[in-house]
Amino acid sequence: MATPAAGTLVSTIDVGARIDDITDATGWLGTLADEQGWPDATRFALELSLEEALTNVVSYGFAGTDRQPHIRIECWRLPEGRVAVRLIDNGVPFDPTSIAEPVVPDSIEDARIGGHGVQLMRHFLETLDYSREGEENQLTLVANAAG
């Protein structure tokens, strides 16, 4: 997905590839939510999803490479009261949308910790879209901000 269809770019931020930088990104998004008047559910969906996606990029996207990390986040206003947040990074190719739903364990003892971030994103977002453009991963999170 190059430019979100018929969207208007609202804001961008570049963040580092450290766990501490995730707070900067979610803070930026929270400020946009306030400025744009998003409903609480939209704000929650996008902040949670961005935090999950960015945690994966920071934790795994540059492991074993000598690439200088570059992470950019864009916020787009879309038609019909929707909003898109696009996470762009130059890490190793990784399509989180290809991850299968986790298997429901038979018991709490069999439950696995972790690996549920993509499932949460699918639950709270309208759409989750991935593309690889040149040397960049582009993950687009879309939520309805109409209320």
PDB file of C-alpha atoms in Angstrom:
ATOM      1  CA  MET A   1       0.000   0.000   0.000  1.00  0.00           C
ATOM      2  CA  ALA A   2       1.803   3.119  -1.160  1.00  0.00           C
ATOM      3  CA  THR A   3      -0.332   6.042   0.023  1.00  0.00           C
ATOM      4  CA  PRO A   4      -3.477   5.190   1.969  1.00  0.00           C
ATOM      5  CA  ALA A   5      -6.319   5.528  -0.539  1.00  0.00           C
ATOM      6  CA  ALA A   6      -7.640   9.097  -0.743  1.00  0.00           C
ATOM      7  CA  GLY A   7      -5.952   9.913   2.546  1.00  0.00           C
ATOM      8  CA  THR A   8      -4.526  13.127   3.931  1.00  0.00           C
ATOM      9  CA  LEU A   9      -1.207  12.951   5.738  1.00  0.00           C
ATOM     10  CA  VAL A  10      -1.694  14.444   9.221  1.00  0.00           C
ATOM     11  CA  SER A  11       1.709  13.958  10.865  1.00  0.00           C
ATOM     12  CA  THR A  12       4.929  11.923  10.832  1.00  0.00           C
ATOM     13  CA  ILE A  13       7.561  11.035  13.394  1.00  0.00           C
ATOM     14  CA  ASP A  14      10.914   9.277  13.161  1.00  0.00           C
ATOM     15  CA  VAL A  15      11.810   7.116  16.146  1.00  0.00           C
ATOM     16  CA  GLY A  16      14.835   5.132  17.192  1.00  0.00           C
ATOM     17  CA  ALA A  17      15.095   1.354  17.403  1.00  0.00           C
ATOM     18  CA  ARG A  18      15.208   1.091  21.181  1.00  0.00           C
ATOM     19  CA  ILE A  19      12.477  -0.109  23.527  1.00  0.00           C
ATOM     20  CA  ASP A  20      12.480   3.334  25.201  1.00  0.00           C
ATOM     21  CA  ASP A  21      11.573   4.941  21.846  1.00  0.00           C
ATOM     22  CA  ILE A  22       8.204   3.155  21.813  1.00  0.00           C
ATOM     23  CA  THR A  23       6.954   5.558  24.501  1.00  0.00           C
ATOM     24  CA  ASP A  24       7.831   8.508  22.238  1.00  0.00           C
ATOM     25  CA  ALA A  25       5.781   6.971  19.430  1.00  0.00           C
ATOM     26  CA  THR A  26       2.711   6.220  21.535  1.00  0.00           C
ATOM     27  CA  GLY A  27       2.939   9.663  23.162  1.00  0.00           C
ATOM     28  CA  TRP A  28       2.992  11.268  19.715  1.00  0.00           C
ATOM     29  CA  LEU A  29      -0.036   9.214  18.699  1.00  0.00           C
ATOM     30  CA  GLY A  30      -1.876  10.112  21.919  1.00  0.00           C
ATOM     31  CA  THR A  31      -1.310  13.811  21.245  1.00  0.00           C
ATOM     32  CA  LEU A  32      -2.705  13.366  17.722  1.00  0.00           C
ATOM     33  CA  ALA A  33      -5.719  11.526  19.140  1.00  0.00           C
ATOM     34  CA  ASP A  34      -6.422  14.495  21.430  1.00  0.00           C
ATOM     35  CA  GLU A  35      -5.935  17.042  18.638  1.00  0.00           C
ATOM     36  CA  GLN A  36      -8.090  15.073  16.185  1.00  0.00           C
ATOM     37  CA  GLY A  37     -10.794  14.210  18.720  1.00  0.00           C
ATOM     38  CA  TRP A  38     -10.680  10.438  18.243  1.00  0.00           C
ATOM     39  CA  PRO A  39     -13.026   8.345  20.357  1.00  0.00           C
ATOM     40  CA  ASP A  40     -11.356   6.494  23.246  1.00  0.00           C
ATOM     41  CA  ALA A  41     -11.826   3.128  21.500  1.00  0.00           C
ATOM     42  CA  THR A  42      -9.989   4.369  18.400  1.00  0.00           C
ATOM     43  CA  ARG A  43      -7.163   5.806  20.452  1.00  0.00           C
ATOM     44  CA  PHE A  44      -6.827   2.556  22.413  1.00  0.00           C
ATOM     45  CA  ALA A  45      -6.879   0.383  19.267  1.00  0.00           C
ATOM     46  CA  LEU A  46      -4.210   2.406  17.485  1.00  0.00           C
ATOM     47  CA  GLU A  47      -1.938   2.953  20.506  1.00  0.00           C
ATOM     48  CA  LEU A  48      -2.052  -0.739  21.458  1.00  0.00           C
ATOM     49  CA  SER A  49      -1.490  -1.863  17.873  1.00  0.00           C
ATOM     50  CA  LEU A  50       1.353   0.590  17.279  1.00  0.00           C
ATOM     51  CA  GLU A  51       3.009  -0.481  20.523  1.00  0.00           C
ATOM     52  CA  GLU A  52       2.746  -4.166  19.571  1.00  0.00           C
ATOM     53  CA  ALA A  53       4.033  -3.637  16.027  1.00  0.00           C
ATOM     54  CA  LEU A  54       6.842  -1.309  17.070  1.00  0.00           C
ATOM     55  CA  THR A  55       7.932  -3.678  19.842  1.00  0.00           C
ATOM     56  CA  ASN A  56       8.339  -6.415  17.218  1.00  0.00           C
ATOM     57  CA  VAL A  57      10.334  -4.130  14.905  1.00  0.00           C
ATOM     58  CA  VAL A  58      12.613  -2.900  17.693  1.00  0.00           C
ATOM     59  CA  SER A  59      13.082  -6.390  19.187  1.00  0.00           C
ATOM     60  CA  TYR A  60      13.558  -8.416  16.009  1.00  0.00           C
ATOM     61  CA  GLY A  61      13.698  -6.212  12.904  1.00  0.00           C
ATOM     62  CA  PHE A  62      17.395  -5.423  13.025  1.00  0.00           C
ATOM     63  CA  ALA A  63      18.781  -8.486  14.830  1.00  0.00           C
ATOM     64  CA  GLY A  64      21.731 -10.003  13.024  1.00  0.00           C
ATOM     65  CA  THR A  65      22.038  -7.134  10.540  1.00  0.00           C
ATOM     66  CA  ASP A  66      24.434  -4.241  10.286  1.00  0.00           C
ATOM     67  CA  ARG A  67      21.732  -1.904   8.953  1.00  0.00           C
ATOM     68  CA  GLN A  68      21.414   1.524  10.486  1.00  0.00           C
ATOM     69  CA  PRO A  69      17.810   1.402  11.761  1.00  0.00           C
ATOM     70  CA  HIS A  70      15.323   3.856  10.291  1.00  0.00           C
ATOM     71  CA  ILE A  71      11.759   3.845  11.607  1.00  0.00           C
ATOM     72  CA  ARG A  72       9.107   6.333  10.496  1.00  0.00           C
ATOM     73  CA  ILE A  73       5.486   6.487  11.565  1.00  0.00           C
ATOM     74  CA  GLU A  74       2.818   8.322   9.596  1.00  0.00           C
ATOM     75  CA  CYS A  75      -0.735   9.200  10.556  1.00  0.00           C
ATOM     76  CA  TRP A  76      -3.329   9.588   7.777  1.00  0.00           C
ATOM     77  CA  ARG A  77      -6.905  10.845   7.872  1.00  0.00           C
ATOM     78  CA  LEU A  78      -9.028   8.647   5.601  1.00  0.00           C
ATOM     79  CA  PRO A  79     -12.535   9.022   4.186  1.00  0.00           C
ATOM     80  CA  GLU A  80     -15.569   8.002   6.219  1.00  0.00           C
ATOM     81  CA  GLY A  81     -14.026   8.905   9.574  1.00  0.00           C
ATOM     82  CA  ARG A  82     -11.223   6.361   9.440  1.00  0.00           C
ATOM     83  CA  VAL A  83      -7.596   6.869  10.429  1.00  0.00           C
ATOM     84  CA  ALA A  84      -4.484   5.007   9.302  1.00  0.00           C
ATOM     85  CA  VAL A  85      -1.174   4.717  11.085  1.00  0.00           C
ATOM     86  CA  ARG A  86       1.622   3.414   8.897  1.00  0.00           C
ATOM     87  CA  LEU A  87       4.814   2.020  10.395  1.00  0.00           C
ATOM     88  CA  ILE A  88       7.737   2.030   7.950  1.00  0.00           C
ATOM     89  CA  ASP A  89      11.071   0.435   8.786  1.00  0.00           C
ATOM     90  CA  ASN A  90      14.170  -0.741   6.960  1.00  0.00           C
ATOM     91  CA  GLY A  91      14.504  -3.927   9.001  1.00  0.00           C
ATOM     92  CA  VAL A  92      14.526  -7.481   7.724  1.00  0.00           C
ATOM     93  CA  PRO A  93      11.464  -8.427   5.663  1.00  0.00           C
ATOM     94  CA  PHE A  94       8.638  -9.541   7.950  1.00  0.00           C
ATOM     95  CA  ASP A  95       4.913  -9.767   7.222  1.00  0.00           C
ATOM     96  CA  PRO A  96       2.990  -9.944  10.508  1.00  0.00           C
ATOM     97  CA  THR A  97      -0.274 -10.454   8.607  1.00  0.00           C
ATOM     98  CA  SER A  98       0.992 -13.891   7.544  1.00  0.00           C
ATOM     99  CA  ILE A  99       1.031 -15.105  11.155  1.00  0.00           C
ATOM    100  CA  ALA A 100      -1.682 -17.668  11.823  1.00  0.00           C
ATOM    101  CA  GLU A 101      -4.096 -17.335  14.720  1.00  0.00           C
ATOM    102  CA  PRO A 102      -2.615 -18.978  17.826  1.00  0.00           C
ATOM    103  CA  VAL A 103      -3.945 -22.390  18.813  1.00  0.00           C
ATOM    104  CA  VAL A 104      -6.273 -22.275  21.803  1.00  0.00           C
ATOM    105  CA  PRO A 105      -4.605 -24.316  24.574  1.00  0.00           C
ATOM    106  CA  ASP A 106      -6.403 -27.182  26.292  1.00  0.00           C
ATOM    107  CA  SER A 107      -5.557 -25.781  29.724  1.00  0.00           C
ATOM    108  CA  ILE A 108      -3.959 -22.788  31.404  1.00  0.00           C
ATOM    109  CA  GLU A 109      -0.863 -24.894  32.013  1.00  0.00           C
ATOM    110  CA  ASP A 110      -0.527 -25.378  28.238  1.00  0.00           C
ATOM    111  CA  ALA A 111      -0.962 -21.668  27.495  1.00  0.00           C
ATOM    112  CA  ARG A 112       1.979 -19.910  25.914  1.00  0.00           C
ATOM    113  CA  ILE A 113       3.120 -16.461  26.991  1.00  0.00           C
ATOM    114  CA  GLY A 114       3.607 -14.044  24.111  1.00  0.00           C
ATOM    115  CA  GLY A 115       2.804 -14.329  20.441  1.00  0.00           C
ATOM    116  CA  HIS A 116      -0.623 -12.700  20.717  1.00  0.00           C
ATOM    117  CA  GLY A 117       0.168  -9.182  19.471  1.00  0.00           C
ATOM    118  CA  VAL A 118      -1.023  -9.707  15.907  1.00  0.00           C
ATOM    119  CA  GLN A 119      -4.199 -11.349  17.176  1.00  0.00           C
ATOM    120  CA  LEU A 120      -4.870  -8.271  19.340  1.00  0.00           C
ATOM    121  CA  MET A 121      -4.272  -5.975  16.372  1.00  0.00           C
ATOM    122  CA  ARG A 122      -6.695  -7.974  14.213  1.00  0.00           C
ATOM    123  CA  HIS A 123      -9.294  -7.773  16.954  1.00  0.00           C
ATOM    124  CA  PHE A 124      -9.110  -4.010  17.539  1.00  0.00           C
ATOM    125  CA  LEU A 125      -8.407  -2.733  14.015  1.00  0.00           C
ATOM    126  CA  GLU A 126     -10.602  -2.433  10.952  1.00  0.00           C
ATOM    127  CA  THR A 127      -7.724  -3.578   8.738  1.00  0.00           C
ATOM    128  CA  LEU A 128      -4.082  -4.549   9.047  1.00  0.00           C
ATOM    129  CA  ASP A 129      -2.113  -4.378   5.793  1.00  0.00           C
ATOM    130  CA  TYR A 130       1.536  -5.203   5.023  1.00  0.00           C
ATOM    131  CA  SER A 131       3.712  -4.549   1.998  1.00  0.00           C
ATOM    132  CA  ARG A 132       7.425  -4.620   1.253  1.00  0.00           C
ATOM    133  CA  GLU A 133       8.440  -1.582  -0.784  1.00  0.00           C
ATOM    134  CA  GLY A 134      12.068  -1.803  -1.860  1.00  0.00           C
ATOM    135  CA  GLU A 135      14.071  -2.189   1.359  1.00  0.00           C
ATOM    136  CA  GLU A 136      11.204  -1.152   3.650  1.00  0.00           C
ATOM    137  CA  ASN A 137       8.478  -2.946   5.574  1.00  0.00           C
ATOM    138  CA  GLN A 138       5.226  -0.980   5.561  1.00  0.00           C
ATOM    139  CA  LEU A 139       2.558  -1.972   8.047  1.00  0.00           C
ATOM    140  CA  THR A 140      -0.676   0.006   7.902  1.00  0.00           C
ATOM    141  CA  LEU A 141      -3.099  -0.016  10.833  1.00  0.00           C
ATOM    142  CA  VAL A 142      -6.609   1.285  10.109  1.00  0.00           C
ATOM    143  CA  ALA A 143      -9.280   2.106  12.681  1.00  0.00           C
ATOM    144  CA  ASN A 144     -12.622   3.892  12.532  1.00  0.00           C
ATOM    145  CA  ALA A 145     -12.492   7.258  14.282  1.00  0.00           C
ATOM    146  CA  ALA A 146     -16.052   8.272  13.444  1.00  0.00           C
ATOM    147  CA  GLY A 147     -17.283   7.269  16.863  1.00  0.00           C
TER     148      GLY A 147
END
